Structures are given as C-alpha cells and as structure tokens.
mmCIF file of C-alpha atoms in Angstrom:
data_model
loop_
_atom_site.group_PDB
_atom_site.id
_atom_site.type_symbol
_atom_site.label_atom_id
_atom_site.label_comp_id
_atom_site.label_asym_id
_atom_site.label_seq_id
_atom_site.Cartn_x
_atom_site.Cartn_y
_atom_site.Cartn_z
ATOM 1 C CA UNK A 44 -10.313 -0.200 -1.854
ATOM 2 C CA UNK A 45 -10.798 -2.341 -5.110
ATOM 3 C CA UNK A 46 -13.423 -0.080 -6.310
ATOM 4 C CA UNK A 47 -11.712 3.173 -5.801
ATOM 5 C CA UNK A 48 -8.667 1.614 -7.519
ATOM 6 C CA UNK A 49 -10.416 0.522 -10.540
ATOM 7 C CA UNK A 50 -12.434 3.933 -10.700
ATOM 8 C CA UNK A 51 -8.554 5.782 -10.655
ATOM 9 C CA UNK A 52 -7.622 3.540 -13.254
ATOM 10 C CA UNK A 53 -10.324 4.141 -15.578
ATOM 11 C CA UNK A 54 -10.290 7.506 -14.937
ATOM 12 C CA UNK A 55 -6.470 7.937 -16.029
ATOM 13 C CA UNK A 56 -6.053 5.325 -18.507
ATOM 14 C CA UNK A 57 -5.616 6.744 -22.472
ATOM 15 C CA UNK A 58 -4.776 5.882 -25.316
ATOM 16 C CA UNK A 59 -1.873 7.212 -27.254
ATOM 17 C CA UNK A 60 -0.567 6.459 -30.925
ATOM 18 C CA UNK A 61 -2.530 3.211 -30.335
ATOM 19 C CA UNK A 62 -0.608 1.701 -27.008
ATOM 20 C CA UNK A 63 -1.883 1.319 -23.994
ATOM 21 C CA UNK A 64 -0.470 4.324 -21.369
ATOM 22 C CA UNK A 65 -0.930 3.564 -17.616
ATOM 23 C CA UNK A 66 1.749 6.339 -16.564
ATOM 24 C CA UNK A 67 -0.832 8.587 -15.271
ATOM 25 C CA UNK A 68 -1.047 6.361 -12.466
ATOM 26 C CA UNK A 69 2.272 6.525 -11.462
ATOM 27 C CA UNK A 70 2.667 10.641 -11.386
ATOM 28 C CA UNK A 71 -0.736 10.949 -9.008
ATOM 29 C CA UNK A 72 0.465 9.676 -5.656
ATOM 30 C CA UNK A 73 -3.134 9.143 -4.725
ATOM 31 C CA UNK A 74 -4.036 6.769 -7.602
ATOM 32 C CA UNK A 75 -0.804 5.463 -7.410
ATOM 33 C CA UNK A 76 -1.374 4.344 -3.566
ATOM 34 C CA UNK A 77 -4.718 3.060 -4.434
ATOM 35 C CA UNK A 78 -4.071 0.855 -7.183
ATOM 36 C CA UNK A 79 -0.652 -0.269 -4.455
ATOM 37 C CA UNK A 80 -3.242 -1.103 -2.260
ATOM 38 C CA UNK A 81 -5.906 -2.871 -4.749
ATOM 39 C CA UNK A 82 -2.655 -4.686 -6.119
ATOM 40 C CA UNK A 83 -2.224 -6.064 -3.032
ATOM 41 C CA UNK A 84 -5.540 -7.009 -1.338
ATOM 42 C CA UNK A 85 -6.675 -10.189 -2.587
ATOM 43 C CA UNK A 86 -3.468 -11.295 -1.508
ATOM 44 C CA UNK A 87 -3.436 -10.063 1.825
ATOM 45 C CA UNK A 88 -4.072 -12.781 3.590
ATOM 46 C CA UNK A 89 -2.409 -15.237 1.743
ATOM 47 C CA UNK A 90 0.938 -15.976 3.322
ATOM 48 C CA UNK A 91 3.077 -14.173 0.582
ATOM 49 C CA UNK A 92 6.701 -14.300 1.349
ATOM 50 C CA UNK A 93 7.785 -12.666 -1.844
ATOM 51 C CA UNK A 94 6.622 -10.546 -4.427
ATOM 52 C CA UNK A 95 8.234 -10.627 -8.072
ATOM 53 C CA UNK A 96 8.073 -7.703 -10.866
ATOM 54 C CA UNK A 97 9.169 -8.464 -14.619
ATOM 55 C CA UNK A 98 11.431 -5.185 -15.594
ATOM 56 C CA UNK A 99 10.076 -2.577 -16.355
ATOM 57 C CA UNK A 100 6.586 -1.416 -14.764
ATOM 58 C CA UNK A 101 6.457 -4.925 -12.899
ATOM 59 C CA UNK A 102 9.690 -3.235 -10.892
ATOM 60 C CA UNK A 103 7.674 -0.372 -9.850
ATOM 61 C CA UNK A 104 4.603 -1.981 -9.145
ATOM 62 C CA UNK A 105 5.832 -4.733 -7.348
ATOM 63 C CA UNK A 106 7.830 -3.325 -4.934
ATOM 64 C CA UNK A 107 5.720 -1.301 -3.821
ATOM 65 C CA UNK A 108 3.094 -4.257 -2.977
ATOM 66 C CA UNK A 109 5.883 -5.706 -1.952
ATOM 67 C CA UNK A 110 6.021 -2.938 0.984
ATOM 68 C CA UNK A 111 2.651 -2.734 1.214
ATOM 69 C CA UNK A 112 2.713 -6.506 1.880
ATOM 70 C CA UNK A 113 5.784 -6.319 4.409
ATOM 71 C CA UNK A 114 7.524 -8.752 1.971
ATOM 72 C CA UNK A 115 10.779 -8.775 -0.106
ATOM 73 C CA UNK A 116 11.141 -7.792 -3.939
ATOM 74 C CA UNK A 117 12.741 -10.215 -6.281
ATOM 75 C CA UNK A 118 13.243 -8.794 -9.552
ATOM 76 C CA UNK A 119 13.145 -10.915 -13.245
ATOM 77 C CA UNK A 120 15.354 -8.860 -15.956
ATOM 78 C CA UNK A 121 14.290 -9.204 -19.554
ATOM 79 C CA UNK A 122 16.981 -9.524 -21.971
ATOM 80 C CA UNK A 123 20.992 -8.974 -21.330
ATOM 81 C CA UNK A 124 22.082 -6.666 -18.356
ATOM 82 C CA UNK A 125 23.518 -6.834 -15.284
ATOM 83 C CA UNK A 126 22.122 -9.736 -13.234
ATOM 84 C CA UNK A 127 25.103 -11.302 -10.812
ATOM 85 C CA UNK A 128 24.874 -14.793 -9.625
ATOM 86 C CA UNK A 129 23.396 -17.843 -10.978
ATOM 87 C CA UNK A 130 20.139 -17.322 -12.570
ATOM 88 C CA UNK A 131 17.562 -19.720 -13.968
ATOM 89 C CA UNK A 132 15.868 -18.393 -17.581
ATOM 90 C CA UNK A 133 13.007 -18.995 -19.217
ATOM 91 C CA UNK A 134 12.242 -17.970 -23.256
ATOM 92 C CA UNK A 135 8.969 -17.015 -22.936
ATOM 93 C CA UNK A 136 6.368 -18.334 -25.272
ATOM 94 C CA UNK A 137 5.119 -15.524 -28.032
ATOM 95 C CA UNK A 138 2.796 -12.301 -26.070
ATOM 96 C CA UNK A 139 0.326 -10.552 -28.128
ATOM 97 C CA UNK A 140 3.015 -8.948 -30.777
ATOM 98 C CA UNK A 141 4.549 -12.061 -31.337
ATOM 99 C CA UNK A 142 7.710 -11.515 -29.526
ATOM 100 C CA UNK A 143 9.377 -13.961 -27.183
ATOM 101 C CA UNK A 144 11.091 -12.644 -24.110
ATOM 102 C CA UNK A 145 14.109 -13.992 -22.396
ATOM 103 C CA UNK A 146 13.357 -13.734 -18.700
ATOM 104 C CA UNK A 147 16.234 -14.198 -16.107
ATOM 105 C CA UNK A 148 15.722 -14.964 -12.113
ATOM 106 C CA UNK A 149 18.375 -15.026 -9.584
ATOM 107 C CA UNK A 150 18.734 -18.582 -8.097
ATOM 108 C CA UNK A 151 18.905 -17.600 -4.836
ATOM 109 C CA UNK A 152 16.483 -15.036 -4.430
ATOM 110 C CA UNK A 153 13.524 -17.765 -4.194
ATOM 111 C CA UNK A 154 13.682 -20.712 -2.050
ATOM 112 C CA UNK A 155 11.869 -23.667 -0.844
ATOM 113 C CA UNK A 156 8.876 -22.771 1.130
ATOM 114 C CA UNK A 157 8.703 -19.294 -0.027
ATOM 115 C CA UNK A 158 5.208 -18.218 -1.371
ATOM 116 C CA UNK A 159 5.238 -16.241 -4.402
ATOM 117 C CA UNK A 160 2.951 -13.199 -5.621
ATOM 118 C CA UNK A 161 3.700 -12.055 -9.274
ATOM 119 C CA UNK A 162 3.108 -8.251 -10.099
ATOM 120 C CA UNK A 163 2.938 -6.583 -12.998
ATOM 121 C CA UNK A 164 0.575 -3.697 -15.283
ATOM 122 C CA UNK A 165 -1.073 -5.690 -17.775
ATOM 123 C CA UNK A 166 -1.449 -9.321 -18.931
ATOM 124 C CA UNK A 167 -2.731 -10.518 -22.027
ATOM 125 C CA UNK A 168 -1.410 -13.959 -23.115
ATOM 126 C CA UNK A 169 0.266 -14.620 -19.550
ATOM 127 C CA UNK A 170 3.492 -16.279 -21.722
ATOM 128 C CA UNK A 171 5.972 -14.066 -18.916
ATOM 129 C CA UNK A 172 3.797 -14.993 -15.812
ATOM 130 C CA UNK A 173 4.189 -19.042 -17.312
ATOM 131 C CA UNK A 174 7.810 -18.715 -17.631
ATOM 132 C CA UNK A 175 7.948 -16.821 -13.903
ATOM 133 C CA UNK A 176 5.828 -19.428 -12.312
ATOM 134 C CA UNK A 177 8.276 -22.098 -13.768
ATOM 135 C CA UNK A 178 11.139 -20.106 -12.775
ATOM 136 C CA UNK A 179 10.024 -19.893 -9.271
ATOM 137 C CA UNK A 180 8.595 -23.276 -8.824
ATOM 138 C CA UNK A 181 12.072 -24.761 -10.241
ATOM 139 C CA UNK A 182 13.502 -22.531 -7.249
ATOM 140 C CA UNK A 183 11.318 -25.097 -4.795
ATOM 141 C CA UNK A 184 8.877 -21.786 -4.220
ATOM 142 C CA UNK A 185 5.461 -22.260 -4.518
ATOM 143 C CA UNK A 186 3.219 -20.006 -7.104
ATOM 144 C CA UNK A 187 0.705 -17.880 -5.343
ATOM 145 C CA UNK A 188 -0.934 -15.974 -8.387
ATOM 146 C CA UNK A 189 -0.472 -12.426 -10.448
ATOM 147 C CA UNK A 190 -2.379 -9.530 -9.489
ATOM 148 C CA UNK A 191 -2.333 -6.573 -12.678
ATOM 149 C CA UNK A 192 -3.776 -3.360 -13.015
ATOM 150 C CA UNK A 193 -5.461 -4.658 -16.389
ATOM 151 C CA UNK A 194 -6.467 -8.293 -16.850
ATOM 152 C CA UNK A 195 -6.991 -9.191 -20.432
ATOM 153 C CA UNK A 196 -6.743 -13.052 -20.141
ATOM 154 C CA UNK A 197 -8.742 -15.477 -21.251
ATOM 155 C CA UNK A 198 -10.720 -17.118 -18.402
ATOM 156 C CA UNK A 199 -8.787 -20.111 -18.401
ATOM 157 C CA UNK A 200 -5.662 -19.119 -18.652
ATOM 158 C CA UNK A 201 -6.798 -16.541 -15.794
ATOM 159 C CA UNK A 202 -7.613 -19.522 -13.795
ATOM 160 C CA UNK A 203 -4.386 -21.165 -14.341
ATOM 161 C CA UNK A 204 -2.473 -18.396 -13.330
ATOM 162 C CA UNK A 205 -4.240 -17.201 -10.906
ATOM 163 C CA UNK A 206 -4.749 -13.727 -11.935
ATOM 164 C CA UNK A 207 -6.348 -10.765 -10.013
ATOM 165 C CA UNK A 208 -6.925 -7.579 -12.113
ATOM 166 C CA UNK A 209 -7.823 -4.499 -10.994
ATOM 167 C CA UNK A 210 -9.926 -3.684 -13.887
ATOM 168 C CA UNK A 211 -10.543 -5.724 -17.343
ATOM 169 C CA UNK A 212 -9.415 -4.385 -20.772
ATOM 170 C CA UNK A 213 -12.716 -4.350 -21.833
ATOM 171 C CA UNK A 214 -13.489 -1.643 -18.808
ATOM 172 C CA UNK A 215 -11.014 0.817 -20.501
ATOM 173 C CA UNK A 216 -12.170 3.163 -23.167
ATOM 174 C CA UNK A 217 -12.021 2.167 -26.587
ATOM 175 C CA UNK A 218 -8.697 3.164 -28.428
ATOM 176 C CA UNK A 219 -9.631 5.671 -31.395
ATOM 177 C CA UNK A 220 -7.875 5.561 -34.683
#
C-alpha cells in the first residue's frame, strides 16, 4: 500500500508559482484512497484512539484516517474562529517562512488515556506538530506520532516526533524557476 501511495504522490505532485501543490491528490479518488490508506498504516496497529488534523489540509486528511482507523477526529484551528468551549493554545515556534501560528485545541476533546495520531500534508520544521503534542499531552493524552504525505524533517527532529511520511521532499521533482 505504501508503495503505491508514494508512486500516486509523485506522480501528481507539481510545482506552481514556486509552492508546493498536493491538490491533485485530493480530486483523484483513487490516489486520494491510497495515500488515506498509506497515511494510516504504520499506525494500524498501534492502539490510536484519536486522530488530530491542524486546519486546513490536516482537516481533510485526518479525518479520513481517522475513518480509515475507526477512530474519532479532533480538530486544532489556527488563528481566530469559531472554536466553543475551553481550549488549550499553543504559539507555535517559527515554520520554514518564519511565521508563528496560534494553534487552539478543545479541552475536552482529548483525555487521559487516549492515544493520539497527528495528520497532516507536509512537515518541515515540525514547530505545529511540537505545539500539538504539548497540547495533547497537557490534555493527559499520550503522543503517538505524525504520519504526512511529505516528510521534510530533519532526522532528529523526525525521531522526536515520530514522523511517518509517505514520501520525502527530496523524492518530489525539483521546483523550476
């Protein structure tokens, strides 16, 4: 499954203007259930009780594993919007552009015992997955890892997070211009 998922995502990965576009994915439902399915497999068998996504893509892609997984989907907003209940935030250290993102969790959506898969498209410095696994392990959950379609951390921090990638940036074609 891995292999067919990283083949899909090399196949319909581009470049455009210089950013990254993974959207192809998402509009072929085959690619798109593949890379679901190569999200989820290394974590499988790991007792997952919950699967986050950081808004926007990380929505999308995690609950989906989430359902793949036959878990529930807790969502972490970015920014201002509507969020109700008490929620735990996190500023999240500077990502590859230099910006810092405020990252909000709701309280009650994570609780002791529960065992916690993050989700998301691509992950570079891993500053959001930090603040997430603080977030959740301030909740009393416990931090199972991040799975991504592209991995582009550095091998520590890859070990410290515990992140799964589908394929490695330097997999994709090289962006021109």
């Amino acid at each position: 499954m891995m292999s067919h998922a990283r083949g899909l995502v090399i196949e319909r990965f581009r470049w455009i203007g210089g950013h990254a576009d993974v959207w192809q994915i998402f509009r072929d439902p085959g690619a798109l259930a593949a890379v679901i399915g190569g999200l989820a497999g290394s974590f499988r068998d790991d007792g997952i009780t919950a699967v986050c996504g950081i808004e926007s893509r990380g929505f999308l892609l995690g609950a989906a594993v989430a359902v793949e997984l036959g878990v529930g989907f807790v969502a972490v907003r970015k920014g201002e919007g509507g969020f109700p209940g008490e929620k735990l935030t996190r500023r999240s250290d500077p990502d590859y552009r230099g910006t810092r993102q405020e990252l909000r969790l709701q309280r009650a959506a994570v609780g002791p015992g529960d065992r916690v898969l993050l989700v998301d498209d691509w992950i570079e410095t891993g500053s959001q997955a930090s603040a997430v696994r603080s977030m959740v392990e301030q909740c009393g959950g416990h931090w199972a890892g991040c799975t991504v379609i592209v991995d582009q951390t550095t091998p520590a921090r890859r070990a410290e997070l515990g992140v799964h990638g589908i394929v490695t940036a330097a997999e994709l074609p090289a962006c021109e211009g």
